[in-house]
Amino acid sequence: MKGRRVVVTGIGALTPIGSNVPAYWEGLSNGVSGADMIKQFDATNFKTKFACELKGFNATDHFDRKTARKLDPFVQYGIVAADEAMSDADFNLEQVDRNRFGVVFGSGIGGIQVFANEVEGLVNNGGNPRFNPFFIPKMIIDIGAGHISIKYGLKGPNYSSVSACATSTNCIIDAAMLIRAGYADVMLAGGAESAVTPVGIGGFNAMKALSENNEEYKTASRPFDKRRDGFVMGEGAGALILEEYEHAVKRGAKIYAELGGIGMSADAHHITAPSPDGDGAKRVMAMVVEDAGLQPEDVDYINVHGTSTPLGDLSETQAIKKVFGDHATKLNISSSKSMTGHLLGAAGAIEAIASILAMQHNTVPPTINFEVEDPECDLNYTFNKAQEREINVTISNTFGFGGHNASVLFKRVDA
């Protein structure tokens, strides 16, 4: 690892299977499906009529009505996850140098419904340009990072990284690099997404990325199963507190794990399809292991990108075989998207948290909904039921449209 050591001292999650970290882990370890018929709008005429929506989220439980109206749901979700992570990290902010405490927090799409509403208003109003004054500050992707910094007075580096479905992993990587290089001591990193909207579902339907299995919607997210036919849209947010190791030790912080390795690569192949031979995924996993100063045989568990698309799951499988050789069948692999759906720009954050929790509990969460074997997907995918295993090193993979690949490696501090 290059530069200063980085550890995780706080986590927060708002997901379709749990509205905080303990509930999220309970859902993960018990193989709970977050899929249901879409309730936020009438999806009768859409090819896909189901998604992994948040359950029971009410903005006014977290914000007053006036504030809630000014925040797009993706920002609301991000602030809720950030609040949990900040509380978990247990800072005395009066004793922390907030000029060296920053935020890198992203979204894959941002306020897509706000944008759609304003465009619809323009069209229906005969082209008369009357816009809501909060239109722009509600929808822009970086506004989540801005609101979090304002709430907590965090004056260090502040921005968003955007790399489609790899967004929040890239945010984690950016934050870690800032700490490693000495530009900050503490960073809040993660992402949020709220794209279960008519435009979001319709757009992904048009590119044939979503499962259309409306008859079996509860089990439609089935990574590595022969019958997989696309991903299931999810929504929510994840946030991690990254802290320089000595800074965390000095204040007596609880340390979940060390962020030992980071990796980034590009497929340079196609706007949506992964490299057929898994080249980009192979290089990013090899990079993250090397960055951590470890050997492939040291890795116990990979929380894979595993979206349940025919091409993506096969490509990732091939990449794992190339990086890990004989060890590829000995380490555990699972896709938490089988339970949460795909949270797009928030996926990397909640899956990094899943990886950390797996290590904390020495339990591999399952890949649920598996029934039919795909001969080409022949690794140890931990199907249908959680498995106990000592986990000292874990990797979280996320890949995005455009050929963006990002991976992070977590290990025990004493590993």
GROMACS .gro file of C-alpha atoms in nm:
model
  415
    1MET     CA    1   0.000   0.000   0.000
    2LYS     CA    2   0.124   0.343  -0.093
    3GLY     CA    3   0.118   0.633   0.155
    4ARG     CA    4  -0.055   0.656   0.490
    5ARG     CA    5  -0.274   0.371   0.619
    6VAL     CA    6  -0.652   0.410   0.587
    7VAL     CA    7  -0.907   0.241   0.811
    8VAL     CA    8  -1.288   0.231   0.828
    9THR     CA    9  -1.430   0.375   1.150
   10GLY     CA   10  -1.796   0.427   1.066
   11ILE     CA   11  -2.061   0.281   0.833
   12GLY     CA   12  -2.418   0.371   0.738
   13ALA     CA   13  -2.663   0.198   0.505
   14LEU     CA   14  -3.016   0.260   0.378
   15THR     CA   15  -3.114  -0.035   0.160
   16PRO     CA   16  -3.418  -0.223   0.025
   17ILE     CA   17  -3.357  -0.500   0.281
   18GLY     CA   18  -3.274  -0.288   0.584
   19SER     CA   19  -3.291   0.079   0.677
   20ASN     CA   20  -2.973   0.079   0.887
   21VAL     CA   21  -2.658  -0.129   0.917
   22PRO     CA   22  -2.785  -0.390   1.169
   23ALA     CA   23  -3.105  -0.443   0.967
   24TYR     CA   24  -2.906  -0.458   0.644
   25TRP     CA   25  -2.680  -0.729   0.782
   26GLU     CA   26  -2.978  -0.923   0.915
   27GLY     CA   27  -3.130  -0.916   0.566
   28LEU     CA   28  -2.803  -1.013   0.399
   29SER     CA   29  -2.722  -1.301   0.629
   30ASN     CA   30  -3.076  -1.439   0.609
   31GLY     CA   31  -3.105  -1.418   0.231
   32VAL     CA   32  -3.396  -1.171   0.218
   33SER     CA   33  -3.518  -1.054  -0.123
   34GLY     CA   34  -3.590  -0.681  -0.151
   35ALA     CA   35  -3.783  -0.716  -0.477
   36ASP     CA   36  -4.149  -0.625  -0.505
   37MET     CA   37  -4.390  -0.470  -0.752
   38ILE     CA   38  -4.318  -0.099  -0.804
   39LYS     CA   39  -4.525   0.122  -0.574
   40GLN     CA   40  -4.382   0.468  -0.646
   41PHE     CA   41  -4.559   0.500  -0.981
   42ASP     CA   42  -4.796   0.306  -1.203
   43ALA     CA   43  -4.569   0.066  -1.393
   44THR     CA   44  -4.853  -0.115  -1.571
   45ASN     CA   45  -4.731  -0.018  -1.917
   46PHE     CA   46  -4.362  -0.080  -1.852
   47LYS     CA   47  -4.181  -0.397  -1.954
   48THR     CA   48  -4.043  -0.424  -1.601
   49LYS     CA   49  -4.299  -0.371  -1.327
   50PHE     CA   50  -4.088  -0.454  -1.020
   51ALA     CA   51  -3.784  -0.321  -0.836
   52CYS     CA   52  -3.606  -0.324  -0.500
   53GLU     CA   53  -3.756  -0.011  -0.345
   54LEU     CA   54  -3.690   0.112   0.007
   55LYS     CA   55  -3.946  -0.016   0.255
   56GLY     CA   56  -4.128   0.235   0.474
   57PHE     CA   57  -3.901   0.531   0.402
   58ASN     CA   58  -4.070   0.856   0.496
   59ALA     CA   59  -3.867   1.172   0.439
   60THR     CA   60  -4.043   1.359   0.721
   61ASP     CA   61  -3.911   1.101   0.969
   62HIS     CA   62  -3.568   1.253   0.897
   63PHE     CA   63  -3.631   1.610   0.775
   64ASP     CA   64  -3.887   1.882   0.838
   65ARG     CA   65  -4.133   1.927   0.551
   66LYS     CA   66  -3.972   2.246   0.421
   67THR     CA   67  -3.627   2.087   0.407
   68ALA     CA   68  -3.758   1.765   0.255
   69ARG     CA   69  -3.919   1.956  -0.033
   70LYS     CA   70  -3.580   2.104  -0.123
   71LEU     CA   71  -3.403   1.767  -0.137
   72ASP     CA   72  -3.430   1.508  -0.413
   73PRO     CA   73  -3.482   1.158  -0.269
   74PHE     CA   74  -3.128   1.058  -0.366
   75VAL     CA   75  -2.995   1.338  -0.145
   76GLN     CA   76  -3.232   1.245   0.138
   77TYR     CA   77  -3.109   0.885   0.122
   78GLY     CA   78  -2.746   0.999   0.120
   79ILE     CA   79  -2.788   1.221   0.424
   80VAL     CA   80  -2.964   0.945   0.619
   81ALA     CA   81  -2.679   0.699   0.548
   82ALA     CA   82  -2.419   0.966   0.627
   83ASP     CA   83  -2.592   1.041   0.959
   84GLU     CA   84  -2.565   0.677   1.061
   85ALA     CA   85  -2.199   0.659   0.961
   86MET     CA   86  -2.116   0.980   1.149
   87SER     CA   87  -2.297   0.858   1.460
   88ASP     CA   88  -2.126   0.520   1.433
   89ALA     CA   89  -1.782   0.681   1.409
   90ASP     CA   90  -1.859   0.870   1.733
   91PHE     CA   91  -1.667   1.190   1.664
   92ASN     CA   92  -1.641   1.482   1.898
   93LEU     CA   93  -1.646   1.733   1.613
   94GLU     CA   94  -1.522   2.006   1.845
   95GLN     CA   95  -1.197   1.814   1.876
   96VAL     CA   96  -1.157   1.726   1.506
   97ASP     CA   97  -0.986   1.955   1.253
   98ARG     CA   98  -1.277   1.989   1.012
   99ASN     CA   99  -1.054   2.160   0.757
  100ARG     CA  100  -0.900   1.814   0.713
  101PHE     CA  101  -1.232   1.625   0.714
  102GLY     CA  102  -1.380   1.597   0.364
  103VAL     CA  103  -1.661   1.434   0.168
  104VAL     CA  104  -1.655   1.245  -0.162
  105PHE     CA  105  -2.010   1.131  -0.220
  106GLY     CA  106  -2.165   1.049  -0.557
  107SER     CA  107  -2.460   0.920  -0.752
  108GLY     CA  108  -2.479   0.749  -1.087
  109ILE     CA  109  -2.772   0.953  -1.215
  110GLY     CA  110  -2.869   1.211  -0.951
  111GLY     CA  111  -3.210   1.378  -0.952
  112ILE     CA  112  -3.354   1.213  -1.261
  113GLN     CA  113  -3.719   1.255  -1.154
  114VAL     CA  114  -3.670   1.624  -1.076
  115PHE     CA  115  -3.519   1.671  -1.421
  116ALA     CA  116  -3.808   1.484  -1.585
  117ASN     CA  117  -4.068   1.687  -1.396
  118GLU     CA  118  -3.916   2.019  -1.498
  119VAL     CA  119  -3.888   1.918  -1.864
  120GLU     CA  120  -4.249   1.797  -1.858
  121GLY     CA  121  -4.354   2.130  -1.707
  122LEU     CA  122  -4.170   2.319  -1.980
  123VAL     CA  123  -4.340   2.118  -2.255
  124ASN     CA  124  -4.687   2.136  -2.101
  125ASN     CA  125  -4.648   2.510  -2.045
  126GLY     CA  126  -4.598   2.571  -2.416
  127GLY     CA  127  -4.224   2.622  -2.382
  128ASN     CA  128  -4.263   2.902  -2.128
  129PRO     CA  129  -3.940   2.876  -1.923
  130ARG     CA  130  -4.078   2.882  -1.569
  131PHE     CA  131  -3.858   2.662  -1.352
  132ASN     CA  132  -3.851   2.581  -0.982
  133PRO     CA  133  -3.563   2.777  -0.825
  134PHE     CA  134  -3.451   2.452  -0.658
  135PHE     CA  135  -3.446   2.262  -0.988
  136ILE     CA  136  -3.070   2.274  -1.037
  137PRO     CA  137  -2.956   2.243  -0.673
  138LYS     CA  138  -3.197   1.951  -0.624
  139MET     CA  139  -3.080   1.743  -0.919
  140ILE     CA  140  -2.704   1.794  -0.959
  141ILE     CA  141  -2.504   1.493  -0.852
  142ASP     CA  142  -2.254   1.673  -0.630
  143ILE     CA  143  -2.524   1.830  -0.413
  144GLY     CA  144  -2.529   1.527  -0.183
  145ALA     CA  145  -2.167   1.589  -0.087
  146GLY     CA  146  -2.250   1.956  -0.043
  147HIS     CA  147  -2.542   1.896   0.194
  148ILE     CA  148  -2.342   1.651   0.406
  149SER     CA  149  -2.056   1.897   0.442
  150ILE     CA  150  -2.294   2.179   0.533
  151LYS     CA  151  -2.472   1.972   0.799
  152TYR     CA  152  -2.151   1.873   0.976
  153GLY     CA  153  -1.927   2.169   0.891
  154LEU     CA  154  -1.678   1.950   0.706
  155LYS     CA  155  -1.445   2.185   0.518
  156GLY     CA  156  -1.195   1.946   0.364
  157PRO     CA  157  -1.205   1.821   0.001
  158ASN     CA  158  -1.563   1.804  -0.122
  159TYR     CA  159  -1.692   1.669  -0.454
  160SER     CA  160  -1.850   1.376  -0.635
  161SER     CA  161  -1.699   1.114  -0.860
  162VAL     CA  162  -1.927   0.968  -1.128
  163SER     CA  163  -1.857   0.637  -1.302
  164ALA     CA  164  -2.206   0.489  -1.348
  165CYS     CA  165  -2.245   0.177  -1.135
  166ALA     CA  166  -1.886   0.202  -1.007
  167THR     CA  167  -1.951   0.552  -0.870
  168SER     CA  168  -1.943   0.500  -0.496
  169THR     CA  169  -1.644   0.266  -0.515
  170ASN     CA  170  -1.460   0.539  -0.704
  171CYS     CA  171  -1.569   0.781  -0.430
  172ILE     CA  172  -1.421   0.548  -0.167
  173ILE     CA  173  -1.100   0.521  -0.370
  174ASP     CA  174  -1.075   0.897  -0.415
  175ALA     CA  175  -1.126   0.952  -0.045
  176ALA     CA  176  -0.862   0.694   0.042
  177MET     CA  177  -0.612   0.851  -0.196
  178LEU     CA  178  -0.668   1.193  -0.039
  179ILE     CA  179  -0.591   1.048   0.304
  180ARG     CA  180  -0.295   0.846   0.179
  181ALA     CA  181  -0.145   1.155   0.018
  182GLY     CA  182  -0.195   1.370   0.327
  183TYR     CA  183  -0.463   1.606   0.193
  184ALA     CA  184  -0.711   1.496   0.461
  185ASP     CA  185  -0.721   1.294   0.782
  186VAL     CA  186  -1.084   1.185   0.765
  187MET     CA  187  -1.322   1.144   0.470
  188LEU     CA  188  -1.688   1.048   0.442
  189ALA     CA  189  -1.731   0.849   0.121
  190GLY     CA  190  -2.016   0.672  -0.053
  191GLY     CA  191  -2.311   0.720  -0.281
  192ALA     CA  192  -2.689   0.738  -0.315
  193GLU     CA  193  -2.939   0.657  -0.587
  194SER     CA  194  -3.311   0.709  -0.648
  195ALA     CA  195  -3.378   0.596  -1.004
  196VAL     CA  196  -3.691   0.383  -0.956
  197THR     CA  197  -3.885   0.638  -1.161
  198PRO     CA  198  -4.069   0.616  -1.495
  199VAL     CA  199  -3.770   0.763  -1.677
  200GLY     CA  200  -3.521   0.543  -1.492
  201ILE     CA  201  -3.709   0.216  -1.545
  202GLY     CA  202  -3.807   0.308  -1.901
  203GLY     CA  203  -3.454   0.408  -1.994
  204PHE     CA  204  -3.296   0.090  -1.864
  205ASN     CA  205  -3.578  -0.113  -2.023
  206ALA     CA  206  -3.500   0.044  -2.359
  207MET     CA  207  -3.141  -0.077  -2.341
  208LYS     CA  208  -3.259  -0.423  -2.230
  209ALA     CA  209  -3.056  -0.413  -1.908
  210LEU     CA  210  -3.340  -0.496  -1.667
  211SER     CA  211  -3.499  -0.832  -1.593
  212GLU     CA  212  -3.851  -0.849  -1.736
  213ASN     CA  213  -3.953  -1.155  -1.534
  214ASN     CA  214  -4.268  -1.001  -1.387
  215GLU     CA  215  -4.412  -1.343  -1.307
  216GLU     CA  216  -4.124  -1.432  -1.074
  217TYR     CA  217  -4.023  -1.085  -0.959
  218LYS     CA  218  -3.923  -1.194  -0.608
  219THR     CA  219  -3.651  -1.420  -0.749
  220ALA     CA  220  -3.571  -1.229  -1.070
  221SER     CA  221  -3.229  -1.114  -0.949
  222ARG     CA  222  -3.049  -1.447  -0.987
  223PRO     CA  223  -2.676  -1.392  -1.049
  224PHE     CA  224  -2.491  -1.687  -1.202
  225ASP     CA  225  -2.813  -1.885  -1.255
  226LYS     CA  226  -2.859  -2.010  -1.611
  227ARG     CA  227  -3.198  -1.833  -1.629
  228ARG     CA  228  -3.065  -1.484  -1.544
  229ASP     CA  229  -3.207  -1.219  -1.774
  230GLY     CA  230  -3.094  -0.882  -1.642
  231PHE     CA  231  -3.063  -0.681  -1.322
  232VAL     CA  232  -3.331  -0.555  -1.084
  233MET     CA  233  -3.324  -0.184  -1.006
  234GLY     CA  234  -3.266  -0.087  -0.643
  235GLU     CA  235  -3.246   0.238  -0.450
  236GLY     CA  236  -3.083   0.364  -0.132
  237ALA     CA  237  -2.745   0.480  -0.004
  238GLY     CA  238  -2.427   0.377   0.170
  239ALA     CA  239  -2.166   0.580   0.358
  240LEU     CA  240  -1.827   0.496   0.508
  241ILE     CA  241  -1.600   0.697   0.733
  242LEU     CA  242  -1.239   0.654   0.619
  243GLU     CA  243  -0.974   0.769   0.861
  244GLU     CA  244  -0.597   0.779   0.873
  245TYR     CA  245  -0.485   0.494   1.097
  246GLU     CA  246  -0.289   0.692   1.358
  247HIS     CA  247  -0.566   0.954   1.372
  248ALA     CA  248  -0.818   0.680   1.448
  249VAL     CA  249  -0.597   0.515   1.710
  250LYS     CA  250  -0.526   0.847   1.881
  251ARG     CA  251  -0.895   0.922   1.937
  252GLY     CA  252  -0.971   0.562   2.040
  253ALA     CA  253  -1.199   0.494   1.744
  254LYS     CA  254  -1.363   0.162   1.675
  255ILE     CA  255  -1.190   0.021   1.365
  256TYR     CA  256  -1.389  -0.211   1.139
  257ALA     CA  257  -1.117  -0.287   0.884
  258GLU     CA  258  -0.821  -0.149   0.697
  259LEU     CA  259  -0.874  -0.036   0.339
  260GLY     CA  260  -0.565  -0.215   0.223
  261GLY     CA  261  -0.591  -0.196  -0.154
  262ILE     CA  262  -0.755   0.010  -0.428
  263GLY     CA  263  -0.776  -0.058  -0.801
  264MET     CA  264  -0.917   0.106  -1.113
  265SER     CA  265  -0.919   0.007  -1.481
  266ALA     CA  266  -1.110   0.052  -1.805
  267ASP     CA  267  -1.242  -0.212  -2.046
  268ALA     CA  268  -1.198   0.021  -2.347
  269HIS     CA  269  -1.438  -0.210  -2.525
  270HIS     CA  270  -1.809  -0.109  -2.538
  271ILE     CA  271  -2.047   0.145  -2.382
  272THR     CA  272  -2.250  -0.118  -2.196
  273ALA     CA  273  -2.109  -0.468  -2.252
  274PRO     CA  274  -1.811  -0.588  -2.047
  275SER     CA  275  -1.493  -0.705  -2.211
  276PRO     CA  276  -1.580  -1.064  -2.322
  277ASP     CA  277  -1.262  -1.210  -2.174
  278GLY     CA  278  -1.296  -1.013  -1.849
  279ASP     CA  279  -0.977  -0.820  -1.916
  280GLY     CA  280  -1.074  -0.501  -1.730
  281ALA     CA  281  -1.210  -0.692  -1.432
  282LYS     CA  282  -0.900  -0.911  -1.425
  283ARG     CA  283  -0.663  -0.618  -1.418
  284VAL     CA  284  -0.853  -0.428  -1.148
  285MET     CA  285  -0.859  -0.728  -0.913
  286ALA     CA  286  -0.491  -0.801  -0.974
  287MET     CA  287  -0.418  -0.435  -0.904
  288VAL     CA  288  -0.607  -0.427  -0.575
  289VAL     CA  289  -0.427  -0.737  -0.444
  290GLU     CA  290  -0.087  -0.598  -0.544
  291ASP     CA  291  -0.169  -0.257  -0.393
  292ALA     CA  292  -0.240  -0.430  -0.062
  293GLY     CA  293   0.094  -0.610  -0.075
  294LEU     CA  294  -0.084  -0.947  -0.064
  295GLN     CA  295  -0.099  -1.262  -0.274
  296PRO     CA  296  -0.415  -1.390  -0.449
  297GLU     CA  297  -0.419  -1.686  -0.209
  298ASP     CA  298  -0.470  -1.442   0.082
  299VAL     CA  299  -0.818  -1.343  -0.036
  300ASP     CA  300  -1.102  -1.525   0.139
  301TYR     CA  301  -1.415  -1.364  -0.005
  302ILE     CA  302  -1.518  -1.150  -0.302
  303ASN     CA  303  -1.842  -0.953  -0.302
  304VAL     CA  304  -1.873  -0.954  -0.679
  305HIS     CA  305  -2.041  -0.704  -0.909
  306GLY     CA  306  -2.274  -0.993  -1.005
  307THR     CA  307  -2.564  -0.803  -1.157
  308SER     CA  308  -2.752  -1.105  -1.297
  309THR     CA  309  -2.688  -1.012  -1.659
  310PRO     CA  310  -2.585  -1.295  -1.895
  311LEU     CA  311  -2.265  -1.128  -2.016
  312GLY     CA  312  -2.154  -0.957  -1.693
  313ASP     CA  313  -2.165  -1.262  -1.468
  314LEU     CA  314  -1.972  -1.474  -1.718
  315SER     CA  315  -1.709  -1.207  -1.778
  316GLU     CA  316  -1.650  -1.160  -1.403
  317THR     CA  317  -1.624  -1.536  -1.354
  318GLN     CA  318  -1.355  -1.559  -1.622
  319ALA     CA  319  -1.166  -1.268  -1.469
  320ILE     CA  320  -1.164  -1.429  -1.124
  321LYS     CA  321  -1.025  -1.752  -1.269
  322LYS     CA  322  -0.742  -1.564  -1.440
  323VAL     CA  323  -0.642  -1.368  -1.130
  324PHE     CA  324  -0.675  -1.638  -0.867
  325GLY     CA  325  -0.590  -1.957  -1.058
  326ASP     CA  326  -0.649  -2.267  -0.847
  327HIS     CA  327  -0.750  -2.048  -0.552
  328ALA     CA  328  -1.054  -1.923  -0.752
  329THR     CA  329  -1.256  -2.230  -0.648
  330LYS     CA  330  -1.143  -2.210  -0.285
  331LEU     CA  331  -1.241  -1.854  -0.200
  332ASN     CA  332  -1.606  -1.765  -0.148
  333ILE     CA  333  -1.793  -1.548  -0.393
  334SER     CA  334  -2.137  -1.394  -0.356
  335SER     CA  335  -2.354  -1.123  -0.504
  336SER     CA  336  -2.557  -0.919  -0.259
  337LYS     CA  337  -2.744  -0.772  -0.558
  338SER     CA  338  -2.944  -1.094  -0.555
  339MET     CA  339  -3.108  -0.948  -0.242
  340THR     CA  340  -3.080  -0.568  -0.271
  341GLY     CA  341  -3.110  -0.532  -0.646
  342HIS     CA  342  -2.869  -0.300  -0.821
  343LEU     CA  343  -2.836   0.039  -0.651
  344LEU     CA  344  -2.636   0.181  -0.944
  345GLY     CA  345  -2.420   0.463  -0.805
  346ALA     CA  346  -2.482   0.350  -0.446
  347ALA     CA  347  -2.399  -0.016  -0.513
  348GLY     CA  348  -2.029   0.007  -0.440
  349ALA     CA  349  -2.082   0.165  -0.099
  350ILE     CA  350  -2.337  -0.081   0.033
  351GLU     CA  351  -2.138  -0.372  -0.108
  352ALA     CA  352  -1.819  -0.248   0.053
  353ILE     CA  353  -2.015  -0.241   0.379
  354ALA     CA  354  -2.141  -0.595   0.310
  355SER     CA  355  -1.779  -0.706   0.263
  356ILE     CA  356  -1.673  -0.546   0.590
  357LEU     CA  357  -1.967  -0.698   0.778
  358ALA     CA  358  -1.890  -1.040   0.630
  359MET     CA  359  -1.540  -1.011   0.773
  360GLN     CA  360  -1.668  -0.883   1.106
  361HIS     CA  361  -1.911  -1.174   1.142
  362ASN     CA  362  -1.698  -1.437   0.964
  363THR     CA  363  -2.003  -1.510   0.754
  364VAL     CA  364  -2.039  -1.508   0.376
  365PRO     CA  365  -2.381  -1.371   0.277
  366PRO     CA  366  -2.549  -1.582   0.010
  367THR     CA  367  -2.630  -1.538  -0.357
  368ILE     CA  368  -3.001  -1.613  -0.343
  369ASN     CA  369  -3.247  -1.731  -0.610
  370PHE     CA  370  -3.017  -1.995  -0.759
  371GLU     CA  371  -3.185  -2.299  -0.913
  372VAL     CA  372  -3.034  -2.381  -1.253
  373GLU     CA  373  -2.662  -2.436  -1.300
  374ASP     CA  374  -2.476  -2.249  -1.573
  375PRO     CA  375  -2.181  -2.471  -1.675
  376GLU     CA  376  -1.978  -2.163  -1.761
  377CYS     CA  377  -2.023  -2.015  -1.413
  378ASP     CA  378  -1.849  -2.279  -1.204
  379LEU     CA  379  -1.699  -2.106  -0.900
  380ASN     CA  380  -1.792  -2.116  -0.529
  381TYR     CA  381  -2.078  -1.864  -0.537
  382THR     CA  382  -2.224  -1.940  -0.190
  383PHE     CA  383  -2.570  -2.009  -0.327
  384ASN     CA  384  -2.892  -1.960  -0.131
  385LYS     CA  385  -2.760  -1.992   0.225
  386ALA     CA  386  -2.500  -1.796   0.423
  387GLN     CA  387  -2.179  -1.982   0.505
  388GLU     CA  388  -1.959  -1.946   0.810
  389ARG     CA  389  -1.593  -1.896   0.721
  390GLU     CA  390  -1.298  -1.714   0.872
  391ILE     CA  391  -1.255  -1.403   0.659
  392ASN     CA  392  -0.941  -1.195   0.694
  393VAL     CA  393  -0.926  -1.040   0.347
  394THR     CA  394  -1.216  -0.944   0.125
  395ILE     CA  395  -1.260  -0.767  -0.209
  396SER     CA  396  -1.559  -0.568  -0.334
  397ASN     CA  397  -1.597  -0.532  -0.713
  398THR     CA  398  -1.806  -0.276  -0.901
  399PHE     CA  399  -1.816  -0.216  -1.274
  400GLY     CA  400  -1.998   0.056  -1.466
  401PHE     CA  401  -2.136   0.132  -1.812
  402GLY     CA  402  -1.860   0.288  -2.015
  403GLY     CA  403  -1.620   0.016  -1.907
  404HIS     CA  404  -1.533   0.159  -1.564
  405ASN     CA  405  -1.393  -0.095  -1.318
  406ALA     CA  406  -1.322  -0.024  -0.951
  407SER     CA  407  -1.231  -0.259  -0.666
  408VAL     CA  408  -1.142  -0.215  -0.302
  409LEU     CA  409  -0.975  -0.464  -0.066
  410PHE     CA  410  -1.043  -0.472   0.306
  411LYS     CA  411  -0.841  -0.664   0.560
  412ARG     CA  412  -0.822  -0.697   0.933
  413VAL     CA  413  -0.596  -0.435   1.081
  414ASP     CA  414  -0.367  -0.703   1.219
  415ALA     CA  415  -0.379  -0.924   0.905
   0.00000   0.00000   0.00000
